[in-house]
Short mmCIF file of C-alpha atoms in Angstrom, two decimals:
data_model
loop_
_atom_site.label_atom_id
_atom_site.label_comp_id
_atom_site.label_asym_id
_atom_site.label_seq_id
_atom_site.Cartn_x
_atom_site.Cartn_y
_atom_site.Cartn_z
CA UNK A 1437 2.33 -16.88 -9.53
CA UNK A 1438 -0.26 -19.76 -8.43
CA UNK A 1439 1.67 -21.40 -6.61
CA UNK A 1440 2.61 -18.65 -4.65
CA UNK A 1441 -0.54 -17.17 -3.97
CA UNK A 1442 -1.49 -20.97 -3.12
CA UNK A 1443 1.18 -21.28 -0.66
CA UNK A 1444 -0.13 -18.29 1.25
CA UNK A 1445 -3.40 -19.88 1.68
CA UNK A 1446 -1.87 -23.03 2.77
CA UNK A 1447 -0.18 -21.27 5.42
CA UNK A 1448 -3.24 -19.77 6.59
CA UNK A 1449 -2.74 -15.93 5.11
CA UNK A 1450 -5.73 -14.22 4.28
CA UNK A 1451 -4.26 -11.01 2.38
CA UNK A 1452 -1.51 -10.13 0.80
CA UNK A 1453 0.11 -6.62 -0.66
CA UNK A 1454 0.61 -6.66 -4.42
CA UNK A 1455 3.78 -4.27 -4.82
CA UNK A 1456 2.56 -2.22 -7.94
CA UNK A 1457 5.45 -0.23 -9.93
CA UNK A 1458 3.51 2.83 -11.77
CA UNK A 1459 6.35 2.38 -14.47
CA UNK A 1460 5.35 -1.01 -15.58
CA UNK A 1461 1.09 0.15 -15.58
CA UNK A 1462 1.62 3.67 -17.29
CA UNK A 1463 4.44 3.86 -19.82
CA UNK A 1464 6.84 7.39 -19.08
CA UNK A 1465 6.03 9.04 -21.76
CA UNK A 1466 3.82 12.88 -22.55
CA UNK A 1467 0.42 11.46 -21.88
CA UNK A 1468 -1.71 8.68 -20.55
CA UNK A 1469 -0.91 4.92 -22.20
CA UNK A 1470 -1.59 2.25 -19.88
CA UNK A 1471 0.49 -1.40 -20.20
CA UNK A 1472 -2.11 -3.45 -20.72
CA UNK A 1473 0.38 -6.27 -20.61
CA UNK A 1474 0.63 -5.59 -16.95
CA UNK A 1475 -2.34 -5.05 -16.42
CA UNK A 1476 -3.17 -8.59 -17.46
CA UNK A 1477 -0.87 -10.17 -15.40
CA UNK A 1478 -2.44 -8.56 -12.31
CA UNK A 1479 -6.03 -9.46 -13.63
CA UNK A 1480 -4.24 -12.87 -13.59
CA UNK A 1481 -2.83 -12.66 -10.08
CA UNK A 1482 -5.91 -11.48 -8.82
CA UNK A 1483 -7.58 -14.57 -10.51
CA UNK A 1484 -5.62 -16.88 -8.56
CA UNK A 1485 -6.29 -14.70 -4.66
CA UNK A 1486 -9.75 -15.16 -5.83
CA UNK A 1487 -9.49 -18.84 -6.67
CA UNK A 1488 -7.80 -19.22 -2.58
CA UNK A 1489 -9.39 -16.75 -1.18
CA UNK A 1490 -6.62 -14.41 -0.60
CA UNK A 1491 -7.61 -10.75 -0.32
CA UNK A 1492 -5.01 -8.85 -2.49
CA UNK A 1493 -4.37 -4.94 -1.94
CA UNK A 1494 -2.93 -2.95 -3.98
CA UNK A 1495 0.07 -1.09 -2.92
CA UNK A 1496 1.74 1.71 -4.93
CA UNK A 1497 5.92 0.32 -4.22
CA UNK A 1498 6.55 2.27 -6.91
CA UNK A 1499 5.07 5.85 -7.83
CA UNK A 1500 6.04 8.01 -10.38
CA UNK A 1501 9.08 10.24 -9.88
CA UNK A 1502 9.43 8.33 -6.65
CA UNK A 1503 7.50 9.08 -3.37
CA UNK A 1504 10.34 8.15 -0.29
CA UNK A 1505 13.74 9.53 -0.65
CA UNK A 1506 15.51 6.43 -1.22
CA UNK A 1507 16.28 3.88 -3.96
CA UNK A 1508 13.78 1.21 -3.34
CA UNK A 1509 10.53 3.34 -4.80
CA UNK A 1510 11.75 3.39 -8.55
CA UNK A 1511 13.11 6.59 -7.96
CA UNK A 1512 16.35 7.90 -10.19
CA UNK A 1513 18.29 9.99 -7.63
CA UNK A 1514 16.96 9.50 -4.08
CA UNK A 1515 14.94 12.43 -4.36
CA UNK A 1516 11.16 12.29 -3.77
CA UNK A 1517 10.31 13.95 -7.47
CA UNK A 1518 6.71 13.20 -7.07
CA UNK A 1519 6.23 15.79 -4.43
CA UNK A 1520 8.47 18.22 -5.86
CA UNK A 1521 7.22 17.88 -10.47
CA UNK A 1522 2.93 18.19 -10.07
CA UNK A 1523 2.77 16.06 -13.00
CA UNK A 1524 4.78 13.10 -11.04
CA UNK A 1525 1.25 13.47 -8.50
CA UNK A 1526 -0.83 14.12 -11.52
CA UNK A 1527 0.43 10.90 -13.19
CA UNK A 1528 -0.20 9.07 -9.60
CA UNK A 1529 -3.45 10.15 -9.31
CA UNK A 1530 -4.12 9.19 -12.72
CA UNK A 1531 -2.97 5.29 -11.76
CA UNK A 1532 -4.99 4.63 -9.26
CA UNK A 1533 -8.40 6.44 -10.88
CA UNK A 1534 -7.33 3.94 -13.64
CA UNK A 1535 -6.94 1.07 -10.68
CA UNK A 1536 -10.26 1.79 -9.32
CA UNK A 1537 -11.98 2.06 -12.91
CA UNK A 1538 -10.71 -1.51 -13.84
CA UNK A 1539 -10.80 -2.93 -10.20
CA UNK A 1540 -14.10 -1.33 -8.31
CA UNK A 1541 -15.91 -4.54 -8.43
CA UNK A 1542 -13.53 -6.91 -7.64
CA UNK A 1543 -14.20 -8.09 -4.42
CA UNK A 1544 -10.79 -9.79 -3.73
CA UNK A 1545 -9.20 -6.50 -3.79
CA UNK A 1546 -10.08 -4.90 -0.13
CA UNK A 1547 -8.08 -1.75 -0.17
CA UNK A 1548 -5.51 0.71 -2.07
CA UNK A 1549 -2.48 1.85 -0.21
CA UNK A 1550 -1.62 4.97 -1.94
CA UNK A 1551 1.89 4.83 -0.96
CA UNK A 1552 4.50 2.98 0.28
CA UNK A 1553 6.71 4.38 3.09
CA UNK A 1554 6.60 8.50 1.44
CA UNK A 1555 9.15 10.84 2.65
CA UNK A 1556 11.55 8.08 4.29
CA UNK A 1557 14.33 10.40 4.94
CA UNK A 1558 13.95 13.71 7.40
CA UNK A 1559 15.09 15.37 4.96
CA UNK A 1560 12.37 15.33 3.12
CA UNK A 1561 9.99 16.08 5.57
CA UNK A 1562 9.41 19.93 4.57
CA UNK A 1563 7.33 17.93 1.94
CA UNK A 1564 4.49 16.54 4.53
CA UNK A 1565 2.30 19.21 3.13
CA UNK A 1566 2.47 17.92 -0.29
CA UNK A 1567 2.35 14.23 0.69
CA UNK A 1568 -0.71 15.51 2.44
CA UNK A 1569 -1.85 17.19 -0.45
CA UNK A 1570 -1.97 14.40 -2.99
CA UNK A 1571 -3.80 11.90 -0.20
CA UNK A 1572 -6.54 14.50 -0.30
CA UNK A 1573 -6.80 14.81 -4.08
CA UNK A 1574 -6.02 11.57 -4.91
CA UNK A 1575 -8.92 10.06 -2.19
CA UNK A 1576 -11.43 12.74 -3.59
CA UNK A 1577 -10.71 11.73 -7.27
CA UNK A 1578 -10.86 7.72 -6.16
CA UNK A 1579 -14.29 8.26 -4.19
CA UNK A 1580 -15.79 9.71 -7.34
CA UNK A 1581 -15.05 6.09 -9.03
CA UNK A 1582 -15.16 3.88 -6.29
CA UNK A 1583 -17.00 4.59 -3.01
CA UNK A 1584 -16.28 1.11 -1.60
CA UNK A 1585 -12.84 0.08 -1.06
CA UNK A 1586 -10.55 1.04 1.93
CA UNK A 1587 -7.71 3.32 1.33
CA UNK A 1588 -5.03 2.96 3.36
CA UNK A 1589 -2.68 5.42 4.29
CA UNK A 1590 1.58 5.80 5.22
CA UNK A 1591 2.82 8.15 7.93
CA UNK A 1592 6.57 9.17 6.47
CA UNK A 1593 9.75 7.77 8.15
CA UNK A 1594 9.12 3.99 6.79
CA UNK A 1595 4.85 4.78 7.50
CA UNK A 1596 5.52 5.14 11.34
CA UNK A 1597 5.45 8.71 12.17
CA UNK A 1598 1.50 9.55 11.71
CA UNK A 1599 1.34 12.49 13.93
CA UNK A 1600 0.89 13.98 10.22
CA UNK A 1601 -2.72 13.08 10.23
CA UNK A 1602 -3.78 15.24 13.70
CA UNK A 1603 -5.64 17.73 11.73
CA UNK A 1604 -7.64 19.85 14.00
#
């Protein structure tokens, strides 16, 4: 809330990540129906990081079918469904064109991180391809709303190993 946000800029932060749940912005359901309820209450968040002058990225906690491997990313079974059911990416994809739609212009907001800590577990890393896949859509598809903002991007094992990104 404001107080929170306050806080921050009392303590001399100048950013701070917004953990977004796709679940509570697009309802799970055939289709495309946005919560407009929560999409309010970050209009209203943002409000108050504009008020202190704390930049506020968004950062996808949260993606649909679940993006790490482990409980904390709103997954059902510790299994990273988005890579594995193309309309869990789809449905991603479709989030954050929707995010940079409704948020292009809003100078408070600095960057989107796509994904929080995807493909956690070595187990899952047979799935780099797809991970890989989906950063290169889902960029492409942003870029063709929003040519401005930064996107920021997670290495898998907790966002540290980024040897994923030496393309050649």
């Amino acid at each position: 809330g404001e107080r929170d946000i306050q806080a921050m800029a009392e303590y001399g932060y100048n950013s701070v990540r917004l953990p977004i749940s796709a679940r509570t912005f697009l309802y799970e359901e055939p289709g495309y129906r946005y919560n407009e309820d929560s999409f309010q209450m970050l209009d209203e968040i943002l409000g108050y990081c504009e008020k202190y002058k704390v930049y506020a990225i968004l950062d996808m906690h949260g993606a649909p079918g679940g993006q790490s491997g482990l409980s904390c990313d709103d997954g059902i079974d510790n299994i990273p469904h988005m890579f594995l059911d193309e309309e869990n990416g789809e449905r991603a994809i479709a989030l954050w064109e929707e995010f940079a739609r409704r948020y292009k212009d809003r100078w408070i907001v600095p960057a989107y991180e796509l994904l929080n800590e995807p493909i956690s577990v070595p187990r899952w890393d047979h799935l780099i391809p797809e991970l890989l896949r989906f950063y290169d859509e889902c960029i492409a598809r942003i870029r063709k709303i929003d040519k401005q903002h930064a996107i920021v991007l997670g290495g898998n094992r907790f966002n540290w190993a980024v040897d994923l990104f030496n393309k050649n």
